[in-house]
Amino acid sequence: MLLASVLLIHSAKAKPLQKSLKEVINTALEFSTKQSLLMAKSLENKPAELPRTTNTFGNLITCKPNNWVSGFFPGVLWYLYENKPSEELKTLAVNYTHRIENQQFTTSTHDVGFIIFCSFGNQYRILNDTSCLPVILNASISLSTRYNPSVGLIRSWNSVKWKYPVIIDNMMNLEMLMWASQQYNQPEFAQIAISHAKKTALNHFRPDNSCYHVVNYNPETGNVDSKTTHQGYANESSWARGQGWALYGYTMMYRFTKDSTFLNKACAVATYLLNHPRLPEDKIPYWDFDAPNIPDTYRDASAGAVICSALIELSGYVDKNKSRKYLAVAEKQIRALSSPAYSNAADNNGNFILKHSVGAMPQNSEIDVPLSYADYYYVEALMRFRTIINN
Ligand code: GLY
């Protein structure tokens, strides 16, 4: 009787056993591989289509190569091949990457950076395949055509609503230019990217280091015309994925330049995010930090994944204290995203890895669905954290 009550007390107090982070990551990478192979095979006979999201019944919705998300699935396959090389994964990764090769000549949007660098950039990094080099060079030239020296920024979208819109997302496309500048010994690519990042730091941020989504410039004078949103709740709100793009973008710019102003900006954004009173306990943000009805609104797993991947990189550039803080948040995010709360059931939901992302709430588009870029930055974060654990 006594023994039984002692055991009871013990079991009441015992914490549930938590899997090691290494175990979580390895299981997540295995699951991601299974899902992505199923996904790749489901589109084997549709050579001009790439995964985008799902419909309300959980069926796969695809996109054409010119969609801004087309490069993410090829990138997922490359990360998974890097994790555990196999001929099957390599053949599929090459196949999906080459589906979007013609996008290297796209000059109508800044997204050419996302499209070509997540796909061909990873193929070159992992295979050292020199056939990717002309593609990335052409894409960098294409992106550079969108730079207007009078403004000092790359124009993000061609739009009738705005004359010269620059969105915070554009920070992500600078990675291809910075890389290409070194690879092809073309200083202009870096000059464009650095000018863009500096002017964005000047005009996109509020005093609390949250950022606007869209800043519209006057193309003649380079002055700011307006500061607004497209995918956020309101012009003055903090759209969650946009904050993620900012964190990732400035961290990446510091990687290439070692310019402390970029590091300081990344850390300031991290401070804003990590201290935000409406960042939930599992560290996966609501779709907008100022969304009405918090906590009764949607999370955005894609924002969580982008922030997670960025924090892991940023942890390598700061003192021990900050580094520990960033990694602790990233660990929580990885554990959350890898749990049934955000990971799809196997062979389900179009074979995406994650669920619960938000594409564009004000447009009533892609709400609480899987998104290919959520999967990309999640798998990247898994690979980045695994490298830290293994070192
Ligand atoms: N770059 C578009 C988005 O983040 O939704």
Short mmCIF file of C-alpha atoms and ligand atoms in Angstrom, two decimals:
data_model
loop_
_atom_site.label_atom_id
_atom_site.label_comp_id
_atom_site.label_asym_id
_atom_site.label_seq_id
_atom_site.Cartn_x
_atom_site.Cartn_y
_atom_site.Cartn_z
CA MET A 1 0.00 0.00 0.00
CA LEU A 2 2.77 2.37 1.04
CA LEU A 3 4.87 1.37 -1.95
CA ALA A 4 1.90 1.97 -4.24
CA SER A 5 1.30 5.50 -2.92
CA VAL A 6 5.03 6.35 -3.15
CA LEU A 7 4.98 5.20 -6.77
CA LEU A 8 1.87 7.25 -7.39
CA ILE A 9 3.44 10.39 -5.95
CA HIS A 10 6.56 9.79 -8.00
CA SER A 11 4.70 9.30 -11.20
CA ALA A 12 2.56 12.38 -10.53
CA LYS A 13 5.70 14.46 -10.13
CA ALA A 14 7.77 12.90 -12.93
CA LYS A 15 8.06 15.11 -15.99
CA PRO A 16 7.11 13.42 -19.23
CA LEU A 17 10.27 12.22 -20.91
CA GLN A 18 11.27 14.67 -23.62
CA LYS A 19 12.98 13.37 -26.74
CA SER A 20 16.42 14.85 -27.37
CA LEU A 21 16.44 17.61 -29.98
CA LYS A 22 18.72 15.45 -32.12
CA GLU A 23 16.09 12.71 -32.11
CA VAL A 24 13.34 15.21 -32.94
CA ILE A 25 15.35 16.57 -35.86
CA ASN A 26 16.28 13.15 -37.24
CA THR A 27 12.69 11.93 -37.05
CA ALA A 28 11.48 15.17 -38.66
CA LEU A 29 13.97 14.83 -41.52
CA GLU A 30 12.91 11.23 -42.10
CA PHE A 31 9.25 12.24 -42.13
CA SER A 32 10.01 15.19 -44.44
CA THR A 33 11.78 12.83 -46.84
CA LYS A 34 8.85 10.39 -46.95
CA GLN A 35 6.32 13.16 -47.57
CA SER A 36 8.45 14.91 -50.17
CA LEU A 37 9.09 11.69 -52.12
CA LEU A 38 5.33 11.09 -52.22
CA MET A 39 4.80 14.69 -53.31
CA ALA A 40 7.46 14.47 -56.03
CA LYS A 41 6.04 11.23 -57.38
CA SER A 42 2.50 12.62 -57.44
CA LEU A 43 3.63 15.22 -60.00
CA GLU A 44 6.04 13.03 -61.97
CA ASN A 45 3.87 13.18 -65.09
CA LYS A 46 3.12 16.89 -64.87
CA PRO A 47 6.46 18.40 -65.87
CA ALA A 48 5.42 22.06 -65.75
CA GLU A 49 3.90 21.97 -62.26
CA LEU A 50 5.28 22.55 -58.80
CA PRO A 51 3.69 22.24 -55.35
CA ARG A 52 2.13 25.35 -53.89
CA THR A 53 -0.56 24.61 -51.27
CA THR A 54 -3.78 22.61 -50.76
CA ASN A 55 -7.46 23.31 -51.28
CA THR A 56 -10.06 23.09 -48.52
CA PHE A 57 -10.29 19.30 -49.03
CA GLY A 58 -6.57 18.88 -48.44
CA ASN A 59 -5.80 18.22 -52.12
CA LEU A 60 -2.63 19.51 -53.70
CA ILE A 61 -2.72 22.82 -55.59
CA THR A 62 0.21 23.34 -57.94
CA CYS A 63 1.71 26.36 -59.62
CA LYS A 64 3.56 27.09 -62.84
CA PRO A 65 7.30 27.81 -62.91
CA ASN A 66 6.69 31.58 -62.99
CA ASN A 67 4.99 31.60 -59.58
CA TRP A 68 7.10 33.08 -56.77
CA VAL A 69 6.97 29.79 -54.82
CA SER A 70 8.17 27.47 -57.61
CA GLY A 71 11.75 27.15 -56.33
CA PHE A 72 10.92 26.03 -52.80
CA PHE A 73 10.02 22.39 -53.43
CA PRO A 74 13.16 21.74 -55.51
CA GLY A 75 15.06 23.35 -52.59
CA VAL A 76 13.38 21.02 -50.08
CA LEU A 77 14.48 18.03 -52.19
CA TRP A 78 18.06 19.34 -52.25
CA TYR A 79 18.19 19.79 -48.46
CA LEU A 80 16.78 16.29 -48.00
CA TYR A 81 19.33 14.90 -50.46
CA GLU A 82 22.06 16.70 -48.52
CA ASN A 83 20.72 15.11 -45.33
CA LYS A 84 20.74 11.58 -46.73
CA PRO A 85 21.96 11.27 -50.32
CA SER A 86 20.18 8.78 -52.56
CA GLU A 87 19.97 8.43 -56.34
CA GLU A 88 16.18 8.68 -56.07
CA LEU A 89 16.24 12.03 -54.28
CA LYS A 90 18.96 13.38 -56.55
CA THR A 91 17.07 12.45 -59.73
CA LEU A 92 13.91 14.07 -58.42
CA ALA A 93 15.72 17.19 -57.16
CA VAL A 94 17.37 17.66 -60.57
CA ASN A 95 14.04 17.06 -62.31
CA TYR A 96 12.14 19.64 -60.22
CA THR A 97 14.97 22.17 -60.36
CA HIS A 98 15.10 21.99 -64.13
CA ARG A 99 11.36 22.53 -64.39
CA ILE A 100 11.96 26.18 -63.56
CA GLU A 101 15.16 26.83 -65.50
CA ASN A 102 13.48 29.29 -67.89
CA GLN A 103 12.78 31.60 -64.97
CA GLN A 104 16.40 32.79 -65.03
CA PHE A 105 15.29 35.39 -67.59
CA THR A 106 12.41 36.74 -65.51
CA THR A 107 12.69 40.51 -65.16
CA SER A 108 9.09 41.23 -64.20
CA THR A 109 9.45 40.54 -60.45
CA HIS A 110 12.05 40.47 -57.68
CA ASP A 111 10.97 36.87 -56.93
CA VAL A 112 13.49 35.56 -59.46
CA GLY A 113 15.89 35.41 -56.48
CA PHE A 114 13.65 33.08 -54.47
CA ILE A 115 12.90 30.99 -57.56
CA ILE A 116 16.42 30.43 -58.85
CA PHE A 117 18.56 30.56 -55.71
CA CYS A 118 16.52 28.11 -53.57
CA SER A 119 16.66 25.60 -56.44
CA PHE A 120 19.77 26.07 -58.60
CA GLY A 121 21.67 27.72 -55.74
CA ASN A 122 21.25 24.59 -53.62
CA GLN A 123 21.99 22.28 -56.55
CA TYR A 124 25.30 24.07 -57.10
CA ARG A 125 26.14 24.23 -53.38
CA ILE A 126 25.49 20.53 -52.84
CA LEU A 127 26.67 18.95 -56.12
CA ASN A 128 29.17 21.58 -57.19
CA ASP A 129 27.40 21.26 -60.54
CA THR A 130 28.82 23.97 -62.78
CA SER A 131 25.88 23.73 -65.18
CA CYS A 132 23.97 25.80 -62.58
CA LEU A 133 26.39 28.72 -62.82
CA PRO A 134 25.11 30.39 -66.02
CA VAL A 135 21.55 30.04 -64.73
CA ILE A 136 22.33 31.84 -61.47
CA LEU A 137 24.33 34.49 -63.33
CA ASN A 138 21.46 35.16 -65.72
CA ALA A 139 19.00 35.32 -62.83
CA SER A 140 21.23 37.84 -61.04
CA ILE A 141 21.41 39.98 -64.17
CA SER A 142 17.62 39.72 -64.47
CA LEU A 143 17.14 40.82 -60.85
CA SER A 144 19.61 43.69 -61.28
CA THR A 145 17.54 45.14 -64.12
CA ARG A 146 14.97 46.03 -61.46
CA TYR A 147 17.41 48.36 -59.67
CA ASN A 148 17.01 52.08 -60.20
CA PRO A 149 20.09 54.03 -59.04
CA SER A 150 18.00 57.17 -58.40
CA VAL A 151 16.04 55.22 -55.82
CA GLY A 152 18.86 52.97 -54.63
CA LEU A 153 16.52 49.97 -54.34
CA ILE A 154 15.27 47.05 -56.40
CA ARG A 155 11.65 47.44 -57.41
CA SER A 156 9.74 44.45 -56.00
CA TRP A 157 6.56 44.36 -58.04
CA ASN A 158 5.23 45.82 -61.26
CA SER A 159 2.01 47.31 -60.02
CA VAL A 160 -0.60 49.85 -60.97
CA LYS A 161 -1.40 50.59 -57.33
CA TRP A 162 2.15 51.67 -56.46
CA LYS A 163 4.78 53.42 -58.63
CA TYR A 164 7.88 51.87 -57.07
CA PRO A 165 6.89 49.34 -54.41
CA VAL A 166 9.57 47.76 -52.28
CA ILE A 167 8.43 44.97 -49.98
CA ILE A 168 10.36 43.69 -47.00
CA ASP A 169 10.36 40.22 -48.64
CA ASN A 170 12.79 41.68 -51.19
CA MET A 171 15.58 41.40 -48.59
CA MET A 172 15.55 37.64 -49.25
CA ASN A 173 16.42 38.05 -52.92
CA LEU A 174 19.61 39.88 -52.06
CA GLU A 175 21.21 36.56 -51.08
CA MET A 176 21.54 35.52 -54.72
CA LEU A 177 23.11 38.88 -55.62
CA MET A 178 25.61 38.76 -52.75
CA TRP A 179 26.59 35.21 -53.64
CA ALA A 180 26.80 35.97 -57.36
CA SER A 181 28.94 39.03 -56.71
CA GLN A 182 31.60 36.83 -55.11
CA GLN A 183 31.19 33.89 -57.46
CA TYR A 184 31.44 35.87 -60.71
CA ASN A 185 33.60 38.69 -59.37
CA GLN A 186 30.92 41.25 -60.19
CA PRO A 187 31.04 44.03 -57.58
CA GLU A 188 27.90 45.70 -58.99
CA PHE A 189 25.68 42.88 -57.72
CA ALA A 190 26.88 43.47 -54.15
CA GLN A 191 26.65 47.26 -54.55
CA ILE A 192 23.00 46.91 -55.56
CA ALA A 193 22.23 44.51 -52.68
CA ILE A 194 24.01 46.65 -50.07
CA SER A 195 22.32 49.82 -51.25
CA HIS A 196 18.96 48.05 -51.11
CA ALA A 197 19.57 46.71 -47.61
CA LYS A 198 20.75 50.11 -46.29
CA LYS A 199 17.85 52.04 -47.72
CA THR A 200 15.42 49.41 -46.47
CA ALA A 201 16.92 49.72 -42.98
CA LEU A 202 16.33 53.45 -43.19
CA ASN A 203 12.75 53.49 -44.44
CA HIS A 204 11.04 50.18 -43.68
CA PHE A 205 11.38 50.15 -39.90
CA ARG A 206 9.47 51.76 -37.06
CA PRO A 207 11.16 52.96 -33.89
CA ASP A 208 10.36 49.61 -32.18
CA ASN A 209 12.13 47.74 -35.04
CA SER A 210 8.99 46.19 -36.43
CA CYS A 211 8.68 46.78 -40.15
CA TYR A 212 6.21 47.85 -42.78
CA HIS A 213 5.36 45.46 -45.56
CA VAL A 214 5.32 47.85 -48.56
CA VAL A 215 7.23 51.10 -48.91
CA ASN A 216 6.37 52.94 -52.10
CA TYR A 217 8.99 55.30 -53.53
CA ASN A 218 8.90 58.11 -56.01
CA PRO A 219 11.04 56.71 -58.86
CA GLU A 220 12.28 60.17 -59.89
CA THR A 221 13.34 61.55 -56.51
CA GLY A 222 13.86 58.36 -54.52
CA ASN A 223 11.70 59.79 -51.72
CA VAL A 224 9.18 57.72 -49.81
CA ASP A 225 5.62 58.21 -51.06
CA SER A 226 3.79 55.88 -48.67
CA LYS A 227 4.20 53.08 -46.16
CA THR A 228 1.50 50.46 -46.37
CA THR A 229 0.70 46.77 -46.31
CA HIS A 230 -0.49 44.17 -48.76
CA GLN A 231 -0.58 40.96 -46.73
CA GLY A 232 -0.69 42.35 -43.21
CA TYR A 233 -3.68 43.31 -41.08
CA ALA A 234 -3.13 47.07 -41.36
CA ASN A 235 -0.58 49.57 -42.61
CA GLU A 236 0.73 50.06 -39.08
CA SER A 237 0.58 46.39 -38.04
CA SER A 238 3.39 43.83 -37.89
CA TRP A 239 2.74 41.17 -40.51
CA ALA A 240 4.44 38.11 -39.05
CA ARG A 241 6.16 36.71 -42.14
CA GLY A 242 7.41 40.17 -43.04
CA GLN A 243 9.17 40.40 -39.68
CA GLY A 244 10.67 37.00 -40.48
CA TRP A 245 11.93 38.16 -43.88
CA ALA A 246 13.56 41.15 -42.17
CA LEU A 247 15.29 39.00 -39.55
CA TYR A 248 16.52 36.50 -42.13
CA GLY A 249 17.52 39.20 -44.64
CA TYR A 250 19.73 41.23 -42.30
CA THR A 251 21.29 38.11 -40.79
CA MET A 252 22.20 36.96 -44.31
CA MET A 253 23.55 40.41 -45.27
CA TYR A 254 25.83 40.28 -42.25
CA ARG A 255 27.06 36.83 -43.33
CA PHE A 256 28.31 38.28 -46.63
CA THR A 257 29.47 41.76 -45.60
CA LYS A 258 30.45 41.53 -41.91
CA ASP A 259 28.98 45.04 -41.69
CA SER A 260 27.93 45.50 -38.06
CA THR A 261 25.00 47.75 -39.01
CA PHE A 262 23.35 44.71 -40.60
CA LEU A 263 24.08 42.56 -37.55
CA ASN A 264 22.66 45.25 -35.27
CA LYS A 265 19.52 45.43 -37.38
CA ALA A 266 19.07 41.65 -37.25
CA CYS A 267 19.53 41.64 -33.46
CA ALA A 268 17.12 44.56 -33.08
CA VAL A 269 14.47 42.68 -35.05
CA ALA A 270 15.15 39.56 -32.94
CA THR A 271 14.70 41.60 -29.75
CA TYR A 272 11.41 42.97 -31.04
CA LEU A 273 10.15 39.48 -31.93
CA LEU A 274 11.36 37.57 -28.91
CA ASN A 275 10.01 40.12 -26.42
CA HIS A 276 6.71 40.56 -28.17
CA PRO A 277 3.86 40.09 -25.68
CA ARG A 278 1.77 38.37 -28.35
CA LEU A 279 4.41 35.83 -29.39
CA PRO A 280 2.79 32.59 -28.16
CA GLU A 281 4.44 30.14 -25.78
CA ASP A 282 5.35 27.73 -28.63
CA LYS A 283 6.96 30.70 -30.48
CA ILE A 284 4.94 30.19 -33.66
CA PRO A 285 3.43 33.61 -34.37
CA TYR A 286 -0.09 34.53 -35.27
CA TRP A 287 -0.28 35.62 -38.92
CA ASP A 288 0.02 39.26 -37.81
CA PHE A 289 1.25 40.38 -34.40
CA ASP A 290 -1.57 42.93 -34.38
CA ALA A 291 -4.29 40.69 -35.79
CA PRO A 292 -7.66 41.26 -34.21
CA ASN A 293 -9.02 38.40 -32.12
CA ILE A 294 -5.67 37.11 -30.90
CA PRO A 295 -5.63 34.38 -29.55
CA ASP A 296 -8.64 33.32 -31.62
CA THR A 297 -6.98 33.66 -35.00
CA TYR A 298 -4.60 31.72 -37.22
CA ARG A 299 -0.97 30.94 -36.60
CA ASP A 300 1.49 31.19 -39.48
CA ALA A 301 3.84 28.20 -39.45
CA SER A 302 5.71 29.70 -42.42
CA ALA A 303 6.62 32.78 -40.36
CA GLY A 304 7.69 30.47 -37.52
CA ALA A 305 9.92 28.49 -39.88
CA VAL A 306 11.55 31.59 -41.42
CA ILE A 307 12.21 33.11 -37.98
CA CYS A 308 13.54 29.79 -36.70
CA SER A 309 16.01 29.34 -39.55
CA ALA A 310 17.19 32.95 -39.22
CA LEU A 311 17.65 32.72 -35.44
CA ILE A 312 19.82 29.64 -35.84
CA GLU A 313 22.13 31.46 -38.25
CA LEU A 314 22.11 34.64 -36.14
CA SER A 315 23.11 32.63 -33.05
CA GLY A 316 26.47 32.07 -34.74
CA TYR A 317 27.26 35.80 -34.96
CA VAL A 318 26.55 37.01 -31.42
CA ASP A 319 27.84 36.60 -27.83
CA LYS A 320 27.08 33.47 -25.82
CA ASN A 321 24.17 34.97 -23.93
CA LYS A 322 22.29 36.09 -27.02
CA SER A 323 23.25 32.93 -28.86
CA ARG A 324 21.73 30.76 -26.12
CA LYS A 325 18.58 32.88 -26.14
CA TYR A 326 18.14 32.62 -29.91
CA LEU A 327 18.77 28.88 -29.95
CA ALA A 328 16.33 28.29 -27.08
CA VAL A 329 13.57 29.97 -29.10
CA ALA A 330 14.58 28.13 -32.27
CA GLU A 331 14.50 24.83 -30.37
CA LYS A 332 10.97 25.54 -29.13
CA GLN A 333 9.94 26.35 -32.70
CA ILE A 334 11.47 23.16 -34.08
CA ARG A 335 9.80 21.06 -31.38
CA ALA A 336 6.46 22.75 -32.04
CA LEU A 337 6.66 22.50 -35.83
CA SER A 338 7.76 18.85 -35.61
CA SER A 339 4.82 17.94 -33.37
CA PRO A 340 1.36 16.85 -34.55
CA ALA A 341 0.21 20.41 -33.82
CA TYR A 342 1.93 21.65 -37.00
CA SER A 343 3.24 18.55 -38.85
CA ASN A 344 0.86 16.84 -41.24
CA ALA A 345 -0.17 13.24 -40.80
CA ALA A 346 1.71 10.94 -43.18
CA ASP A 347 0.40 10.67 -46.73
CA ASN A 348 -2.04 13.49 -46.03
CA ASN A 349 -2.74 17.12 -46.91
CA GLY A 350 -1.12 16.97 -50.37
CA ASN A 351 2.02 15.43 -48.84
CA PHE A 352 3.27 18.74 -47.53
CA ILE A 353 5.34 18.55 -44.36
CA LEU A 354 3.71 21.33 -42.34
CA LYS A 355 0.17 22.62 -41.94
CA HIS A 356 -1.25 25.86 -40.46
CA SER A 357 0.31 28.62 -42.56
CA VAL A 358 -1.26 31.79 -43.88
CA GLY A 359 -0.49 33.15 -47.34
CA ALA A 360 -2.47 36.37 -47.69
CA MET A 361 -5.23 36.99 -45.17
CA PRO A 362 -6.54 40.34 -46.56
CA GLN A 363 -6.93 38.70 -49.97
CA ASN A 364 -8.72 35.76 -48.31
CA SER A 365 -6.12 33.53 -49.94
CA GLU A 366 -4.31 30.48 -48.52
CA ILE A 367 -5.54 30.67 -44.94
CA ASP A 368 -4.56 27.92 -42.51
CA VAL A 369 -3.03 25.70 -45.18
CA PRO A 370 0.29 24.06 -46.00
CA LEU A 371 2.66 26.25 -48.03
CA SER A 372 5.78 25.16 -49.91
CA TYR A 373 7.91 27.91 -48.37
CA ALA A 374 6.93 26.90 -44.84
CA ASP A 375 8.34 23.46 -45.67
CA TYR A 376 11.49 24.93 -47.23
CA TYR A 377 12.49 27.12 -44.28
CA TYR A 378 11.51 24.38 -41.81
CA VAL A 379 13.75 21.80 -43.49
CA GLU A 380 16.52 24.43 -43.73
CA ALA A 381 16.13 25.09 -40.00
CA LEU A 382 16.32 21.35 -39.25
CA MET A 383 19.55 21.10 -41.25
CA ARG A 384 21.02 24.21 -39.63
CA PHE A 385 20.25 23.08 -36.08
CA ARG A 386 21.53 19.58 -36.82
CA THR A 387 24.86 21.08 -37.90
CA ILE A 388 25.11 22.96 -34.60
CA ILE A 389 24.31 19.83 -32.57
CA ASN A 390 26.84 17.76 -34.50
CA ASN A 391 29.67 20.29 -34.07
N1 GLY B 1 6.82 36.98 -50.73
C1 GLY B 1 5.43 36.85 -50.56
C2 GLY B 1 5.03 36.34 -49.21
O1 GLY B 1 5.80 36.27 -48.28
O2 GLY B 1 3.88 35.98 -49.09
#
